Tab-separated table of C-alpha atoms in Angstrom:
chain	number	residue	atom	x	y	z
A	1117	MET	CA	-38.366	5.919	-0.452
A	1118	GLN	CA	-35.284	4.736	1.402
A	1119	ARG	CA	-32.568	2.904	-0.553
A	1120	THR	CA	-31.313	-0.164	1.261
A	1121	ASP	CA	-27.900	-0.148	-0.457
A	1122	ILE	CA	-26.911	3.247	0.953
A	1123	MET	CA	-25.168	3.027	4.307
A	1124	ALA	CA	-25.197	5.695	6.992
A	1125	HIS	CA	-21.494	6.570	6.598
A	1126	GLY	CA	-21.224	9.333	4.025
A	1127	GLY	CA	-23.767	7.820	1.659
A	1128	LEU	CA	-21.498	4.979	0.559
A	1129	THR	CA	-23.113	1.998	-1.097
A	1130	LEU	CA	-22.359	-1.469	0.224
A	1131	PRO	CA	-19.971	-2.223	-2.699
A	1132	GLU	CA	-18.136	1.049	-2.032
A	1133	GLN	CA	-17.835	0.184	1.643
A	1134	GLN	CA	-16.477	-3.231	0.680
A	1135	ILE	CA	-13.878	-1.628	-1.585
A	1136	LEU	CA	-12.812	0.739	1.183
A	1137	ALA	CA	-12.642	-2.210	3.580
A	1138	ALA	CA	-10.418	-4.065	1.117
A	1139	VAL	CA	-8.150	-1.036	0.743
A	1140	SER	CA	-8.057	-0.625	4.534
A	1141	ALA	CA	-7.183	-4.300	5.078
A	1142	THR	CA	-4.452	-4.064	2.434
A	1143	CYS	CA	-3.066	-0.936	4.078
A	1144	GLU	CA	-3.032	-2.646	7.467
A	1145	ALA	CA	-1.149	-5.659	6.066
A	1146	ALA	CA	1.281	-3.299	4.303
A	1147	ARG	CA	1.841	-1.399	7.545
A	1148	HIS	CA	2.836	-4.602	9.328
A	1149	PHE	CA	5.189	-5.568	6.503
A	1150	TYR	CA	6.897	-2.168	6.327
A	1151	GLN	CA	7.247	-1.926	10.106
A	1152	HIS	CA	8.882	-5.354	10.160
A	1153	ALA	CA	11.095	-4.497	7.179
A	1154	ALA	CA	12.170	-1.209	8.787
A	1155	GLN	CA	13.048	-2.914	12.074
A	1156	HIS	CA	15.199	-5.511	10.348
A	1157	SER	CA	16.793	-3.499	7.572
A	1158	GLY	CA	20.521	-2.981	7.874
A	1159	ASP	CA	20.458	-0.070	5.441
A	1160	SER	CA	19.476	3.236	7.049
A	1161	ASN	CA	18.052	4.621	3.795
A	1162	LEU	CA	15.829	1.585	3.332
A	1163	ARG	CA	14.823	1.766	6.983
A	1164	TYR	CA	13.785	5.398	6.472
A	1165	HIS	CA	11.685	4.575	3.383
A	1166	PHE	CA	10.092	1.527	5.000
A	1167	THR	CA	9.190	3.598	8.066
A	1168	ALA	CA	7.633	6.253	5.827
A	1169	LEU	CA	5.618	3.597	3.971
A	1170	ALA	CA	4.508	2.048	7.283
A	1171	THR	CA	3.315	5.455	8.486
A	1172	LEU	CA	1.550	6.183	5.195
A	1173	HIS	CA	-0.285	2.872	5.269
A	1174	HIS	CA	-1.151	3.278	8.966
A	1175	HIS	CA	-2.743	6.689	8.390
A	1176	ALA	CA	-4.595	5.434	5.310
A	1177	SER	CA	-5.909	2.422	7.221
A	1178	GLN	CA	-7.152	4.632	10.057
A	1179	GLN	CA	-8.778	7.101	7.685
A	1180	LEU	CA	-10.477	4.357	5.699
A	1181	ALA	CA	-11.712	2.604	8.835
A	1182	ALA	CA	-13.197	5.914	9.997
A	1183	SER	CA	-15.006	6.296	6.664
A	1184	GLY	CA	-17.296	3.408	7.492
A	1185	GLY	CA	-15.871	0.518	5.512
A	1186	ILE	CA	-16.980	-2.898	6.700
A	1187	ALA	CA	-14.558	-5.789	7.025
A	1188	VAL	CA	-15.598	-7.824	3.989
A	1189	PRO	CA	-12.733	-7.318	1.537
A	1190	GLN	CA	-13.748	-8.896	-1.773
A	1191	HIS	CA	-11.473	-7.223	-4.307
A	1192	LYS	CA	-9.280	-9.872	-5.967
A	1193	GLN	CA	-6.283	-7.659	-6.760
A	1194	LEU	CA	-6.257	-6.087	-3.314
A	1195	ALA	CA	-6.633	-9.501	-1.692
A	1196	ALA	CA	-3.563	-10.753	-3.603
A	1197	ILE	CA	-1.536	-7.684	-2.590
A	1198	GLN	CA	-2.668	-8.059	1.018
A	1199	GLN	CA	-1.713	-11.739	0.994
A	1200	TRP	CA	1.798	-10.933	-0.269
A	1201	TYR	CA	2.314	-8.414	2.534
A	1202	LEU	CA	1.025	-10.853	5.139
A	1203	GLN	CA	3.212	-13.707	3.881
A	1204	GLN	CA	6.342	-11.569	3.793
A	1205	ALA	CA	5.729	-10.127	7.256
A	1206	ALA	CA	5.183	-13.650	8.614
A	1207	THR	CA	8.560	-14.918	7.357
A	1208	HIS	CA	10.481	-12.733	9.832
A	1209	HIS	CA	13.363	-12.515	7.350
A	1210	LEU	CA	15.177	-9.429	6.248
A	1211	PRO	CA	14.066	-8.100	2.851
A	1212	GLN	CA	16.528	-9.657	0.378
A	1213	PRO	CA	17.396	-8.061	-2.992
A	1214	ALA	CA	15.081	-10.478	-4.814
A	1215	LYS	CA	12.200	-9.583	-2.472
A	1216	LEU	CA	12.923	-5.881	-2.902
A	1217	THR	CA	12.634	-6.332	-6.660
A	1218	GLU	CA	9.368	-8.204	-6.114
A	1219	LEU	CA	8.253	-5.407	-3.796
A	1220	SER	CA	8.837	-2.884	-6.580
A	1221	GLY	CA	6.390	-4.742	-8.802
A	1222	LEU	CA	3.907	-5.128	-5.976
A	1223	LEU	CA	3.969	-1.412	-5.204
A	1224	GLN	CA	3.354	-0.641	-8.880
A	1225	GLN	CA	0.407	-3.049	-8.843
A	1226	GLN	CA	-0.953	-1.553	-5.609
A	1227	LEU	CA	-0.607	1.940	-7.021
A	1228	ALA	CA	-2.385	0.969	-10.260
A	1229	VAL	CA	-5.285	-0.533	-8.289
A	1230	MET	CA	-5.579	2.579	-6.099
A	1231	LYS	CA	-5.602	4.860	-9.143
A	1232	GLN	CA	-8.193	2.714	-10.911
A	1233	LEU	CA	-10.445	2.614	-7.851
A	1234	SER	CA	-10.103	6.380	-7.497
A	1235	LYS	CA	-11.109	6.922	-11.124
A	1236	THR	CA	-14.122	4.607	-10.957
A	1237	ALA	CA	-15.425	5.749	-7.557
A	1238	LYS	CA	-18.768	7.488	-7.832
A	1239	GLN	CA	-19.060	8.922	-4.337
A	1240	GLN	CA	-16.961	12.099	-3.954
A	1241	GLN	CA	-15.687	11.286	-0.433
A	1242	MET	CA	-14.450	7.895	-1.572
A	1243	LYS	CA	-12.897	9.353	-4.734
A	1244	ALA	CA	-11.026	11.991	-2.708
A	1245	THR	CA	-9.818	9.496	-0.097
A	1246	LEU	CA	-8.497	7.092	-2.722
A	1247	ALA	CA	-6.938	9.893	-4.799
A	1248	HIS	CA	-5.110	11.221	-1.739
A	1249	LEU	CA	-3.839	7.749	-0.882
A	1250	SER	CA	-2.742	7.214	-4.498
A	1251	ALA	CA	-0.813	10.484	-4.560
A	1252	ALA	CA	0.946	9.789	-1.263
A	1253	LEU	CA	1.740	6.233	-2.323
A	1254	GLN	CA	3.071	7.494	-5.677
A	1255	MET	CA	5.504	9.880	-3.954
A	1256	ALA	CA	6.700	7.246	-1.487
A	1257	THR	CA	7.048	4.657	-4.251
A	1258	ASP	CA	9.023	7.001	-6.504
A	1259	SER	CA	11.390	7.778	-3.652
A	1260	LEU	CA	11.884	4.101	-2.809
A	1261	PHE	CA	12.419	3.168	-6.470
A	1262	ALA	CA	15.144	5.798	-6.784
A	1263	LEU	CA	16.905	4.242	-3.801
A	1264	LEU	CA	16.502	0.685	-5.093
A	1265	GLN	CA	18.174	1.690	-8.368
A	1266	VAL	CA	21.450	2.430	-6.589
A	1267	LEU	CA	21.504	-0.208	-3.864
A	1268	PRO	CA	24.144	-2.897	-4.346
A	1269	GLY	CA	22.673	-6.274	-5.251
A	1270	HIS	CA	19.933	-4.939	-7.479
A	1271	GLY	CA	21.771	-5.359	-10.754
A	1272	GLN	CA	22.711	-1.712	-10.921
A	1273	LYS	CA	25.946	-0.004	-9.990
A	1274	ILE	CA	26.095	3.022	-7.775
A	1275	GLN	CA	26.842	6.032	-9.912
A	1276	THR	CA	29.803	8.170	-8.908
A	1277	LYS	CA	31.206	11.398	-10.274
A	1278	ASN	CA	34.723	11.336	-11.635
């Protein structure tokens, strides 16, 4: 007996493919945002981190698209994250300190969603893909957060040795 909810790509169910499509669409929107932010950032450290995040999201988007996800993103949290990225990329403004603070919260939210999806995934390929993305995003986020703590205009002073 053939199950109609199992798709040809790696045995993913339709809901799993929709989740991967939502993650892929979010990654693509994030890539556009980080590319734009890197191009317009006056700070070389921020530019470096934004470029790294753009590359991370680009590779994730490509990998997820290759895994057979269909373009019907229906995950509310991912849709909200994707919308934020799209709106910010469309403004064509430089990331301001207030937006960088907002970005910190958004990255934490994105990371939490990725980790949750990884934990609840039933199909091993999907679980591994999402876990890998979560780990890479965690490292990039931690690195960016460390930088944001010392940038002027973020309510923190740069620490110096006496």
